[in-house]
Coordinates of C-alpha atoms in Angstrom, one line a residue:
M1 CA 0.0 -0.1 0.0
P2 CA 1.7 3.4 -1.1
T3 CA 2.3 5.7 1.9
A4 CA 0.7 9.3 2.3
S5 CA 3.3 11.9 0.7
A6 CA 3.6 15.7 0.0
K7 CA 1.5 17.3 -2.4
D8 CA 2.2 15.8 -5.9
A9 CA 4.6 18.1 -7.8
S10 CA 2.5 18.1 -10.6
Q11 CA 0.2 20.1 -8.6
I12 CA 2.4 23.0 -7.5
K13 CA 2.4 26.0 -10.0
D14 CA 4.8 28.8 -10.1
T15 CA 3.1 32.0 -8.9
I16 CA 3.8 35.8 -9.2
I17 CA 2.7 37.6 -6.3
V18 CA 2.1 41.4 -7.2
E19 CA 1.8 43.9 -4.2
K20 CA 1.8 47.8 -4.2
E21 CA 1.2 50.2 -1.5
L22 CA -2.5 51.3 -1.3
Y23 CA -3.6 48.5 -3.8
G24 CA -4.9 45.2 -3.4
S25 CA -2.2 42.3 -3.9
A26 CA -2.8 39.5 -6.5
R27 CA -1.3 36.0 -6.9
I28 CA -1.1 34.8 -10.5
P29 CA -0.1 31.5 -11.9
I30 CA 2.6 32.0 -14.4
D31 CA 1.0 29.6 -16.9
S32 CA -1.8 32.0 -17.1
Y33 CA -0.1 34.5 -18.9
E34 CA 2.2 35.0 -22.0
Q35 CA 5.6 35.7 -20.2
D36 CA 6.5 38.8 -22.6
Q37 CA 3.1 40.5 -22.5
L38 CA 2.0 40.1 -18.8
I39 CA -0.6 42.7 -17.6
I40 CA -1.9 42.4 -13.8
A41 CA -4.7 45.0 -12.7
L42 CA -4.9 45.6 -9.2
E43 CA -7.6 47.0 -7.3
D44 CA -7.3 50.7 -6.1
L45 CA -7.8 50.6 -2.6
I46 CA -8.0 54.3 -1.9
S47 CA -10.7 54.6 -4.6
S48 CA -12.8 52.0 -2.9
V49 CA -12.3 53.4 0.4
R50 CA -13.4 56.9 -0.7
V51 CA -17.0 55.6 -1.9
S52 CA -17.6 53.6 1.2
T53 CA -19.1 54.4 4.8
Y54 CA -16.6 55.2 7.6
V55 CA -17.4 53.6 10.5
P56 CA -15.4 55.5 13.3
D57 CA -13.9 54.2 16.4
P58 CA -16.1 54.2 19.3
S59 CA -13.7 56.8 20.9
W60 CA -14.2 59.3 18.1
T61 CA -17.9 58.8 16.9
C62 CA -17.7 62.3 15.2
F63 CA -21.8 62.5 16.0
M64 CA -22.4 59.5 13.6
P65 CA -21.5 56.1 15.5
D66 CA -23.2 53.9 12.9
G67 CA -21.2 55.2 10.0
I68 CA -20.4 58.5 7.9
P69 CA -21.4 58.0 4.3
P70 CA -19.7 60.0 1.3
P71 CA -20.8 63.5 1.7
E72 CA -21.1 63.8 -2.0
L73 CA -24.3 61.6 -2.1
G74 CA -26.3 64.5 -0.2
N75 CA -26.9 68.0 -1.6
E76 CA -24.4 70.5 -1.4
I77 CA -25.6 73.5 0.5
F78 CA -22.4 75.8 1.2
E79 CA -18.8 75.9 0.7
I80 CA -16.1 76.7 3.8
S81 CA -12.7 78.0 3.0
L82 CA -10.3 78.4 5.8
K83 CA -7.2 80.3 5.8
Y84 CA -4.4 79.2 8.2
S85 CA -1.1 81.0 9.2
T86 CA 0.8 78.1 10.3
C87 CA 1.1 74.3 10.6
H88 CA 2.7 73.5 14.0
D89 CA 4.1 70.0 14.3
V90 CA 3.7 69.5 17.9
G91 CA 5.4 66.1 17.7
L92 CA 4.7 62.4 18.7
T93 CA 2.4 62.8 21.6
K94 CA 0.7 60.3 24.0
F95 CA -2.3 60.0 21.3
G96 CA -0.2 60.1 18.0
Q97 CA 1.6 62.6 15.8
R98 CA 0.0 65.7 16.3
Y99 CA -0.3 68.9 14.1
Q100 CA -2.0 72.0 14.8
Y101 CA -3.4 74.4 11.9
D102 CA -3.7 78.2 13.1
I103 CA -6.8 79.5 11.5
N104 CA -6.6 83.1 10.8
G105 CA -9.8 83.8 8.7
G106 CA -11.9 82.5 5.9
E107 CA -15.2 82.4 4.5
V108 CA -18.7 80.6 4.3
K109 CA -20.5 80.9 0.7
G110 CA -23.7 79.5 0.2
E111 CA -27.5 80.2 -0.8
R112 CA -28.8 80.4 2.9
I113 CA -25.5 81.6 4.7
N114 CA -22.8 83.9 3.7
A115 CA -20.3 84.5 6.5
T116 CA -16.5 85.2 7.7
I117 CA -14.5 83.0 9.9
L118 CA -13.0 85.0 12.7
D119 CA -9.4 84.8 13.5
G120 CA -8.2 82.6 16.1
G121 CA -9.8 79.3 15.2
L122 CA -8.1 75.8 15.4
D123 CA -7.7 72.7 13.4
Y124 CA -6.2 69.8 15.3
E125 CA -5.0 66.7 13.0
L126 CA -4.0 63.5 14.8
V127 CA -2.1 61.0 12.8
L128 CA -2.3 57.6 14.6
S129 CA 0.2 54.8 14.5
N130 CA -1.8 52.8 12.4
G131 CA -2.1 55.5 9.7
S132 CA -5.5 56.4 10.3
V133 CA -6.4 60.1 10.9
E134 CA -8.7 62.1 13.5
V135 CA -9.4 65.8 13.2
E136 CA -11.2 68.4 15.4
Q137 CA -11.9 71.8 14.2
I138 CA -13.1 74.7 16.5
N139 CA -14.1 78.0 14.6
I140 CA -16.2 81.0 15.2
I141 CA -18.5 82.3 12.2
R142 CA -20.0 85.6 11.8
T143 CA -22.6 86.0 9.3
K144 CA -22.6 89.0 6.8
D145 CA -26.1 90.2 6.8
N146 CA -26.7 90.5 10.5
N147 CA -23.4 89.6 12.3
T148 CA -25.0 86.7 14.1
P149 CA -22.1 84.7 15.8
I150 CA -22.2 80.9 15.3
L151 CA -19.9 78.2 17.0
M152 CA -18.4 75.5 14.7
R153 CA -17.1 72.5 16.3
N154 CA -16.4 69.7 13.9
A155 CA -14.9 66.2 14.0
G156 CA -13.6 64.1 11.2
V157 CA -11.8 60.6 10.4
S158 CA -10.0 59.0 7.6
P159 CA -8.7 55.3 7.5
L160 CA -5.5 56.5 5.6
R161 CA -3.6 59.7 5.7
E162 CA -3.4 59.7 1.9
V163 CA -7.2 59.7 1.8
P164 CA -8.7 63.3 2.8
V165 CA -10.5 63.4 6.2
R166 CA -14.3 63.2 6.0
V167 CA -15.8 65.7 8.5
V168 CA -19.0 66.0 10.3
L169 CA -20.1 69.5 11.2
D170 CA -21.8 70.8 14.3
F171 CA -23.1 74.3 14.7
E172 CA -24.2 76.1 17.4
A173 CA -26.3 79.0 16.2
P174 CA -28.8 81.3 18.6
N175 CA -32.1 79.8 18.8
S176 CA -33.8 83.0 18.1
S177 CA -31.8 83.7 15.1
S178 CA -32.5 83.1 11.4
Y179 CA -29.8 80.5 11.3
N180 CA -30.9 78.3 13.9
W181 CA -31.6 75.6 11.2
L182 CA -28.0 75.1 11.5
N183 CA -28.5 73.5 14.9
S184 CA -30.8 70.6 13.9
G185 CA -29.2 69.8 10.3
K186 CA -26.9 66.8 9.4
F187 CA -23.9 68.0 7.7
A188 CA -20.5 66.6 6.3
A189 CA -17.8 67.3 4.0
T190 CA -14.4 66.4 2.8
R191 CA -11.4 68.4 4.2
I192 CA -9.0 69.3 1.4
I193 CA -5.5 71.0 2.6
D194 CA -3.8 73.1 -0.1
T195 CA -0.3 73.8 1.7
A196 CA 0.8 76.1 -1.0
A197 CA -2.2 78.6 -0.7
K198 CA -2.6 77.6 2.9
T199 CA -6.2 77.0 2.9
I200 CA -8.7 74.1 4.2
K201 CA -11.6 73.9 1.9
M202 CA -14.8 72.0 2.6
K203 CA -17.8 71.4 0.4
V204 CA -20.6 71.0 2.7
Y205 CA -23.3 68.8 2.1
D206 CA -26.7 68.2 3.7
I207 CA -26.8 64.1 4.4
S208 CA -30.0 64.1 6.3
T209 CA -31.8 61.9 3.8
V210 CA -28.5 59.6 2.7
A211 CA -28.6 56.2 3.7
L212 CA -25.4 54.3 4.6
T213 CA -23.9 52.6 1.8
Q214 CA -23.3 48.6 1.9
S215 CA -19.7 49.1 1.5
R216 CA -18.0 49.8 5.2
T217 CA -14.5 50.9 6.1
L218 CA -14.1 50.2 9.6
I219 CA -11.8 52.5 11.5
K220 CA -10.2 51.1 14.8
D221 CA -7.7 53.0 16.8
P222 CA -4.6 51.4 17.9
E223 CA -4.9 49.3 21.3
D224 CA -1.4 50.6 22.7
V225 CA -2.0 54.3 23.0
P226 CA -4.7 56.2 25.0
N227 CA -7.8 57.7 23.2
Q228 CA -8.2 61.3 22.7
T229 CA -11.4 62.6 24.2
W230 CA -14.1 64.6 22.9
D231 CA -15.6 65.7 26.3
C232 CA -13.7 67.2 29.5
V233 CA -11.6 64.8 31.5
K234 CA -12.7 64.0 35.1
I235 CA -10.4 63.4 37.8
T236 CA -10.5 63.6 41.7
G237 CA -8.0 65.1 44.2
R238 CA -6.7 68.1 45.9
Q239 CA -4.4 70.7 44.9
G240 CA -0.7 69.7 45.7
Q241 CA 2.7 71.3 44.3
S242 CA 2.5 74.2 41.9
V243 CA 3.7 73.5 38.5
F244 CA 3.3 76.7 36.7
T245 CA 1.3 79.9 36.4
E246 CA -0.2 81.4 33.3
N247 CA -1.2 85.1 32.7
V248 CA -3.8 85.1 29.8
A249 CA -4.6 87.9 27.6
L250 CA -8.4 88.0 26.4
G251 CA -10.2 89.5 23.6
N252 CA -13.6 90.8 23.7
S253 CA -16.4 88.3 24.5
I254 CA -18.8 86.7 21.8
S255 CA -22.1 86.0 23.1
I256 CA -24.2 83.2 21.3
G257 CA -26.9 83.1 23.8
A258 CA -29.3 80.4 24.2
S259 CA -28.5 77.7 21.8
K260 CA -29.0 73.7 21.6
R261 CA -26.5 72.9 24.3
G262 CA -27.3 75.9 26.6
S263 CA -26.1 79.5 27.0
R264 CA -22.7 79.9 25.2
N265 CA -20.4 82.8 25.8
I266 CA -16.8 82.8 24.1
I267 CA -13.9 84.6 25.3
P268 CA -10.9 84.6 22.7
I269 CA -7.4 84.1 24.0
T270 CA -5.0 86.7 22.3
G271 CA -1.7 85.7 24.1
G272 CA 0.0 85.5 27.6
T273 CA 2.8 84.2 29.5
M274 CA 3.8 81.3 31.7
S275 CA 6.3 80.8 34.4
G276 CA 7.5 78.3 36.9
R277 CA 8.5 74.9 35.6
V278 CA 7.2 75.9 32.3
N279 CA 8.2 79.3 30.7
G280 CA 7.3 80.8 27.5
K281 CA 4.4 82.5 25.7
I282 CA 0.8 81.7 25.0
L283 CA -0.2 81.5 21.3
S284 CA -2.8 84.0 20.0
G285 CA -5.7 81.6 19.4
G286 CA -8.4 79.5 20.8
A287 CA -10.6 80.5 23.4
D288 CA -12.6 79.9 26.5
Y289 CA -16.0 78.3 25.2
Q290 CA -18.0 78.9 28.3
L291 CA -21.4 77.2 28.4
S292 CA -24.0 77.6 31.0
G293 CA -21.3 78.3 33.9
G294 CA -18.9 75.7 32.9
L295 CA -15.3 76.6 31.4
D296 CA -14.0 75.0 28.3
A297 CA -10.6 76.6 27.1
R298 CA -8.6 75.4 24.3
Y299 CA -5.2 77.0 23.4
T300 CA -1.5 76.4 22.9
L301 CA 1.9 77.1 24.9
E302 CA 5.2 77.6 23.1
T303 CA 8.0 77.3 25.6
N304 CA 11.3 79.2 25.7
D305 CA 13.1 76.2 24.3
G306 CA 10.6 75.7 21.3
E307 CA 8.4 73.1 22.5
F308 CA 4.7 73.1 21.9
I309 CA 1.9 72.3 24.5
I310 CA -1.7 71.9 23.7
V311 CA -3.9 72.6 26.6
R312 CA -7.4 71.9 27.2
N313 CA -8.8 73.2 30.7
C314 CA -12.4 72.7 31.4
G315 CA -14.9 71.3 33.8
S316 CA -18.0 72.7 35.8
G317 CA -17.0 73.5 39.3
A318 CA -13.5 72.3 39.0
L319 CA -11.3 72.8 36.2
I320 CA -9.3 69.6 35.0
P321 CA -6.5 70.3 32.5
V322 CA -5.3 67.9 29.8
F323 CA -2.0 68.8 28.4
E324 CA -0.6 67.3 25.2
T325 CA 3.0 67.4 24.2
K326 CA 5.9 65.4 22.5
T327 CA 6.5 62.1 24.9
D328 CA 10.2 62.4 24.3
G329 CA 10.3 66.0 25.1
P330 CA 11.5 67.9 28.3
Y331 CA 7.7 68.5 29.3
S332 CA 6.5 64.9 28.7
Y333 CA 5.4 64.6 32.4
L334 CA 2.4 67.0 31.7
N335 CA 1.0 64.1 29.5
E336 CA 0.0 62.3 32.7
N337 CA -3.6 62.9 33.6
K338 CA -2.4 64.1 37.1
Y339 CA -2.9 67.9 37.4
L340 CA -5.7 70.4 38.9
S341 CA -6.3 73.8 37.9
S342 CA -7.1 76.9 40.0
A343 CA -10.0 79.1 39.0
P344 CA -9.3 82.0 36.9
G345 CA -8.6 85.2 38.7
M346 CA -8.5 88.6 37.4
S347 CA -4.9 89.9 36.3
G348 CA -4.0 92.9 34.3
G349 CA -7.0 92.8 32.0
G350 CA -6.7 89.3 31.5
V351 CA -6.8 86.3 33.9
S352 CA -4.2 84.5 36.0
I353 CA -4.4 80.5 36.5
T354 CA -2.1 78.2 38.3
F355 CA -1.6 74.5 37.7
Y356 CA -1.0 72.2 40.4
E357 CA 0.0 68.5 40.8
A358 CA -3.0 66.4 42.0
E359 CA -2.9 64.6 45.4

C-alpha cells in the first residue's frame, strides 16, 4: 500500500505575487499569461475606500457612530474656506503624531448663509500609529447680513492619511436667529488642504436623507495608546505642589446666547505668558468656550526652548487640565492626567491661572 506523501509536484504551480502600497495584492499562476506580455490589474484601495461608509472608532464617533456616508451623496449647501497662518508640528504625543493649524480667517459661501471665519480658530490633526487620522476643528463664524455669531466644532476621520478626512460638522447658532436651522441639520464634508495656498476647504453637504452605503470601512484606533477625548476629562484629588502659572490675555467676549446645548459665551485668547516649571508664551488663538457656567478653554503654549503644549482646561465647578506634548520632550511629564487647575483670577486685563499636581 503506498504511503501518504507531500502534495504531488504536478499540482504545484509557479505563482507571481504582485503587491503595491495602497492597492490590493494579486497571486497569478505564471502559466496563465504570456511571459512577454504580462498585464496584472490591481484594485485601487483608495478609490474603493472613498465611496464607502466610514465607521469611526467608538472613542471618536464624529456624531455618527453608525457610520459616515460619502458626503457627495447629499445635497451641497455651502462651501467653507479656512485660511491658516501656520501648521505646528507638535510631535509624537501620547495620542499620536499631532499637527495644529492656526486659522486666521476664511469664508462661508452658500445660498442660505454667507459669513466670515474669525481669526483664532484651530484645526487639530492627529495621525495614529496605524495610519488613520482624526481631526477636530473649532471656529467662530459671523454672518455677513446681521453679524450673527455661530460656533462651529467639527470632528472628522480617515482610514489613511493618503485619503482626505471626512468631516461631520456641528453648529451652535442662537435659537432666536434665522440661522437656527444649522442646529438641527446633518452635515458632512471632505477636508482638502492646499499647503501652497495655506487653505483648508470643505464643500458641505446636507446628508440628512442619505442612507449608509453597503460598503463599509471600519476605523479602529491602536490598542497600545490612549484615546483622545471629545468631552472634558474628570479626575479627583486636591491641589498639591504648584507646577506653573499662566497670565492669559483675552479679547472681547462673543455671546451666542441660548442655543441647542445651553447658553454659550466665548472669550478669545490672544496671548500671554507662563512661568514656573514651564516658561514661555501663550499663542494667540483658541478661546474659553463657556457653556452655562462651565469653562472649556482651548489654546497652545510655546515654551522658551521651542516646544509646543496643547492645553484643554475645562469643567464645571472644578477645572481639570489635559496637556498634550511630545512624549520624548522635556515636558513629557505633563502628558499624565494628574493635574488640577485653579479658578481663573483677574490679572492685568486678563486672567491668571495656576496648575497644580493632584494629590
